Coordinates of C-alpha atoms and ligand atoms in Angstrom, one line a residue:
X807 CA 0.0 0.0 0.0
X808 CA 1.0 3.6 -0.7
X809 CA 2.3 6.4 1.8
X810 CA 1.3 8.6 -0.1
X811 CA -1.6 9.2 -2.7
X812 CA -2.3 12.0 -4.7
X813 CA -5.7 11.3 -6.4
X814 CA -7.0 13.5 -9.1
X815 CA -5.8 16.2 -8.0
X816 CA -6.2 19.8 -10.2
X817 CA -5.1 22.9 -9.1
X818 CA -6.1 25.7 -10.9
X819 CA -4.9 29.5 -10.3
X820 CA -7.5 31.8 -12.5
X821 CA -7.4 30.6 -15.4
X822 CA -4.1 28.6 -15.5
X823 CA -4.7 24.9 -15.2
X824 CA -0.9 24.3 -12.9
X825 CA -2.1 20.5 -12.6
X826 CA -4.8 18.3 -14.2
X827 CA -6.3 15.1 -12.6
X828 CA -2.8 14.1 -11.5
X829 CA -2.8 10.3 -9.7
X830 CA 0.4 8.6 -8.6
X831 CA 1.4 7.2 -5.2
X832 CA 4.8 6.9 -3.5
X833 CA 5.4 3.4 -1.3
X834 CA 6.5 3.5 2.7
X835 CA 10.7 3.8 2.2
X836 CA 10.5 4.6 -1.8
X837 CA 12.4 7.4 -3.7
X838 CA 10.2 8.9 -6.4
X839 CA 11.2 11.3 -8.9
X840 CA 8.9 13.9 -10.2
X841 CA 10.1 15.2 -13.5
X842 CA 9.0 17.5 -16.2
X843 CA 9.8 20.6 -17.8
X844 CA 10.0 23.8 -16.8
X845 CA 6.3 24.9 -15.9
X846 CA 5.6 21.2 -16.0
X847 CA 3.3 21.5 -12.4
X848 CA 6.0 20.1 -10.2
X849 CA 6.5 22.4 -7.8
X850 CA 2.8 22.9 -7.8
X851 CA 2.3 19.5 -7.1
X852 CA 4.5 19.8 -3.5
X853 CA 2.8 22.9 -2.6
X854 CA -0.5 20.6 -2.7
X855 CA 1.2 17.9 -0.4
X856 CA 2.9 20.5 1.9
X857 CA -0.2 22.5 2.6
X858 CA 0.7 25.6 0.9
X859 CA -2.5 26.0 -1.1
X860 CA -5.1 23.4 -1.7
X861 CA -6.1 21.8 -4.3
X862 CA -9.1 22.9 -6.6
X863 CA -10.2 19.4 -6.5
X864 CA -8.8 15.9 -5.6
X865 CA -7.5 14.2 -2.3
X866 CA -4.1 13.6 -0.7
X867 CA -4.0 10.8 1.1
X868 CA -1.0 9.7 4.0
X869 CA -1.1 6.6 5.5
X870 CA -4.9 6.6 4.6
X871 CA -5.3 10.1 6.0
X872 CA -7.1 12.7 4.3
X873 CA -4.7 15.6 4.3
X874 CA -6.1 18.1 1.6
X875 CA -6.3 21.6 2.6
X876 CA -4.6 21.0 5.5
X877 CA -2.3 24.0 7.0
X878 CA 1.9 23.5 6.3
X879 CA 1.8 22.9 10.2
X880 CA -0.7 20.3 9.8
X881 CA 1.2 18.4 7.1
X882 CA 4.1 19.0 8.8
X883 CA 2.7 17.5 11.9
X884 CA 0.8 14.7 9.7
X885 CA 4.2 13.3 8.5
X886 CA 5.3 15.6 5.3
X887 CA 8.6 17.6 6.0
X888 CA 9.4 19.6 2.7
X889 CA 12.8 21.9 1.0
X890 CA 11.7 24.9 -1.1
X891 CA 13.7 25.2 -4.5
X892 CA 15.6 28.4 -3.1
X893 CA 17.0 26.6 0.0
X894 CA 15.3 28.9 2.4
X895 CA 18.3 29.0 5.7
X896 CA 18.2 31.8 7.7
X897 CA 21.7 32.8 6.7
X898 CA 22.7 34.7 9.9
X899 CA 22.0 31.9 12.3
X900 CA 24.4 28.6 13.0
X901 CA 23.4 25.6 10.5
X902 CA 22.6 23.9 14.3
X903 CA 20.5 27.1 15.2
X904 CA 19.0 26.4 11.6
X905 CA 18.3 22.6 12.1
X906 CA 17.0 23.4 15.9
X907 CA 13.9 25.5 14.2
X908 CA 12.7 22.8 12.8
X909 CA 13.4 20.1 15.8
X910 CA 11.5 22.9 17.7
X911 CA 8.4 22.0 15.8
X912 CA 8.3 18.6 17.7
X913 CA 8.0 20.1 21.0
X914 CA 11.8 19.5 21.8
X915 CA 13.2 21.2 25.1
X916 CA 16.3 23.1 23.8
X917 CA 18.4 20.8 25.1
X918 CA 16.8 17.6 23.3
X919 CA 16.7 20.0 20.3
X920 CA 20.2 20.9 19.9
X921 CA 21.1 17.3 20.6
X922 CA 18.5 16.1 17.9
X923 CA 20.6 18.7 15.7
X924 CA 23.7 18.0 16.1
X925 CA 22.8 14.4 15.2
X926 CA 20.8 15.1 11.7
X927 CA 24.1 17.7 11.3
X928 CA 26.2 15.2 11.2
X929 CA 23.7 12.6 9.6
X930 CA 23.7 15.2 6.6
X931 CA 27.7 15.3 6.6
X932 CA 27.5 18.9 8.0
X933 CA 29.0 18.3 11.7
X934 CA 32.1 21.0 10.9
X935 CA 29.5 23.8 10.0
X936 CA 27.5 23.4 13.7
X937 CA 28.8 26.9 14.9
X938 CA 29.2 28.5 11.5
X939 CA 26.9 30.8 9.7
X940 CA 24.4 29.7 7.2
X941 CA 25.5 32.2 4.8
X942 CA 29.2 31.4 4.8
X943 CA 27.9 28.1 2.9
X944 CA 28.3 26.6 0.0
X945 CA 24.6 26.2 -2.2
X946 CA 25.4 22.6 -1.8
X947 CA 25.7 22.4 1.8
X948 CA 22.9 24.9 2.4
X949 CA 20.8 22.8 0.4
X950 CA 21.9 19.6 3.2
X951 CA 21.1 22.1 5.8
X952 CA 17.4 22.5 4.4
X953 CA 17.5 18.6 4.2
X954 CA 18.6 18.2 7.8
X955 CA 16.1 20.7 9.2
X956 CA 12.8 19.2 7.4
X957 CA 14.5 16.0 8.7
X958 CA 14.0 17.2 12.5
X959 CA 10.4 17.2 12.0
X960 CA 10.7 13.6 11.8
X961 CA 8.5 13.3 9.1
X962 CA 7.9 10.2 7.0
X963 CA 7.8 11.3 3.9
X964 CA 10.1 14.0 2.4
X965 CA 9.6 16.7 -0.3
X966 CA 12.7 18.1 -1.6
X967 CA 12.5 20.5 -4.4
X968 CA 15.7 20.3 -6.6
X969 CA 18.2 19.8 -4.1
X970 CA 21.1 19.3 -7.0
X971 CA 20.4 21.9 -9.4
X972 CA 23.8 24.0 -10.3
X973 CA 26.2 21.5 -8.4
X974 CA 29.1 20.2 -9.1
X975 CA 29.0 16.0 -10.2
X976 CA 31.2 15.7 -6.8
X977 CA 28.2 17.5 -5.1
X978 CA 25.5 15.4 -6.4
X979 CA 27.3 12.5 -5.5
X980 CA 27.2 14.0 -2.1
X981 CA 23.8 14.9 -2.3
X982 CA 22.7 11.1 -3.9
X983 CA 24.4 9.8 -1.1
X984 CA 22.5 11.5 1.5
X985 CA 19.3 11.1 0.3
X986 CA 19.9 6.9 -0.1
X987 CA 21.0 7.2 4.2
X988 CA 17.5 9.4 3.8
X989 CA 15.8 6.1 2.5
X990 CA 17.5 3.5 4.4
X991 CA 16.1 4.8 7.9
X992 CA 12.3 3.9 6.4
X993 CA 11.7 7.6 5.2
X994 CA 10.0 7.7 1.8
X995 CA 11.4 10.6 -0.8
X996 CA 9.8 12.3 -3.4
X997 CA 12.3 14.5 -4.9
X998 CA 11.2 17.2 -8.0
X999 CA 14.8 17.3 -10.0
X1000 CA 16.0 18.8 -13.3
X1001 CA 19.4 16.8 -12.4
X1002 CA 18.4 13.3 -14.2
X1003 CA 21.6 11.8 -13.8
X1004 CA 21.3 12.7 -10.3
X1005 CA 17.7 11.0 -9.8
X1006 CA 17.4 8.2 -12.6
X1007 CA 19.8 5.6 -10.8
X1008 CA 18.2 5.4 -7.8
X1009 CA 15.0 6.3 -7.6
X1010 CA 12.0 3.4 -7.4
X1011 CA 9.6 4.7 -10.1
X1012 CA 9.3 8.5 -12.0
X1013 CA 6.5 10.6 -12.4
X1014 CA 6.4 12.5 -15.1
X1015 CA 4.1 15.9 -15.5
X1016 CA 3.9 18.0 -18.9
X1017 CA 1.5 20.9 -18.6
X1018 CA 0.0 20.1 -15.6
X1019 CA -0.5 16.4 -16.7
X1020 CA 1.0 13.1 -16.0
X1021 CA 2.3 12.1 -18.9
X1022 CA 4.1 8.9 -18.1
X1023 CA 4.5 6.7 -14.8
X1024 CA 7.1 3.8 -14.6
X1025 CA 10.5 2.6 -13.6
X1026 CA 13.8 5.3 -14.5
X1027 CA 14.7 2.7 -17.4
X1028 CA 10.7 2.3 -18.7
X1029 CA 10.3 6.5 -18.7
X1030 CA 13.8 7.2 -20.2
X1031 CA 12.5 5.1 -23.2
X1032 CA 9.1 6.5 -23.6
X1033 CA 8.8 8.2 -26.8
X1034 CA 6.2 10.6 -25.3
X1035 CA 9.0 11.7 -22.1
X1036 CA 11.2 12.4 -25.1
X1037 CA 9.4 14.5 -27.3
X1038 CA 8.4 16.4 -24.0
X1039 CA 12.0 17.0 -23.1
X1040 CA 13.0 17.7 -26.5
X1041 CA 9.7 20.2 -27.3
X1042 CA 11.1 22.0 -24.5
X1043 CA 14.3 23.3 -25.7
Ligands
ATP1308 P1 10.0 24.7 -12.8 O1 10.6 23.4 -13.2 O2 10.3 25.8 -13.7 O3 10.2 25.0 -11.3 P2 7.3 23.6 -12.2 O4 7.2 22.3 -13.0 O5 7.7 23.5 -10.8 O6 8.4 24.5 -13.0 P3 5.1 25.2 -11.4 O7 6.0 26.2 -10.7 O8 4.3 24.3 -10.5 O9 6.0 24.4 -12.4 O10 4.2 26.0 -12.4 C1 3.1 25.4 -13.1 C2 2.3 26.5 -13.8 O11 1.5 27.1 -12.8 C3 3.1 27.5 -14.5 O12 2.4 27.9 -15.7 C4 3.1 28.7 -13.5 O13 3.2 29.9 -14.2 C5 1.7 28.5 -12.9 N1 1.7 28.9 -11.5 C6 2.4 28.4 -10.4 N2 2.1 29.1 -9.3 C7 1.2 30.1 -9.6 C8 0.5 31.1 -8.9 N3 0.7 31.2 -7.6 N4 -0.3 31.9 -9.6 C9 -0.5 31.8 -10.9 N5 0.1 30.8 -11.6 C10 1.0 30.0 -11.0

């Protein structure tokens, strides 16, 4: 059975159709890619599961919850920790006063908290930066930082939003890495990524959206081959 299950869902803004009857699921401990181009509905999509705006119709379903319409708190609370595509640290604060935001959220003492952080700091391969700035950080490591604090919510599925876009191939190796540790402790991912080199060898199944639509569904291998993924990918440059 599914974690997760997005049923039919649209989301319209005016007269812009962002996603159309969209259905997929993501299993308990899978990685699911969500791909597309640009415009495609994929960040849409999150914002649906995450609570940031509802959808116009359909139903998201965790763990055979209803969760449409709930609040980010809600979703949050419900199981769904999320990264936004700008990493959004708070730049002036340690990356353990970052991570201890979110561990907060779980009704942490701020002793538990800033152990729980130091933890998912390390856990992310960011132990050296506890005491530094957020801002003196690389994109790549602020983008871990993001990772490690949507972590602390101890949710059980995860949203992450292009976490390899502009890095370096020793970065997403980095990054690949992290997200298979992710996986391995029974945390499902669905990860929206531009990077397919990054995403194809390891994720379960992809999701592919094209205008707001699903447009294909299958294993990394199945989709690569799909004549229709192609001619989306290609019609896009
Ligand atoms: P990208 O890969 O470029 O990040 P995406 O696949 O994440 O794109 P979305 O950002 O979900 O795509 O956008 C899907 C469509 O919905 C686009 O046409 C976009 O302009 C529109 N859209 C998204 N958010 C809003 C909004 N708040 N108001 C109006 N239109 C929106």
């Amino acid at each position: 059975m599914s974690l997760l299950r997005v049923e039919e869902v649209t989301k319209r803004f005016g007269g812009i159709v962002a996603n159309e009857n969209v259905s997929f699921g993501v299993g308990a401990g899978q990685i699911v890619g969500l791909i597309g181009p640009n415009g495609a509905g994929k960040t849409t999509m999150f914002n649906c599961i995450a609570g940031n705006g509802s959808p116009s119709s359909g139903r998201i379903i965790l763990d055979g919850r209803d969760i449409t319409g709930l609040s980010p708190e809600q979703c949050a609370r419900a199981g769904v920790g999320r990264t936004f595509q700008i990493a959004r640290t708070f730049t002036s604060m340690t990356a353990l006063e970052n991570v201890m935001v979110g561990a907060f959220l779980t009704g942490r003492n701020t002793v538990a908290a800033r152990e729980e952080a130091l933890r998912l700091l390390h856990f992310v391969n960011l132990g050296r930066f506890a005491d530094k700035p957020a801002g003196s950080m690389t994109i790549s490591e602020q983008r871990r930082l993001a990772v490690a604090r949507a972590l602390a919510i101890k949710p059980r599925l995860l949203l992450m939003d292009e976490v390899m876009a502009g890095l370096n191939p020793t970065e997403v190796r980095e990054t690949v890495e992290v997200v298979l540790k992710i996986r391995d402790q029974g945390i499902a991912c669905l990860i929206v990524e531009h990077v397919l080199e990054g995403i194809m060898p390891i994720a379960n199944a992809i999701v592919v959206l094209d205008y707001g639509r699903k447009i294909a569904e299958g294993t990394p291998q199945q989709v690569s081959n799909d004549p229709v993924v192609i001619a989306a990918y290609l019609g896009d440059e």
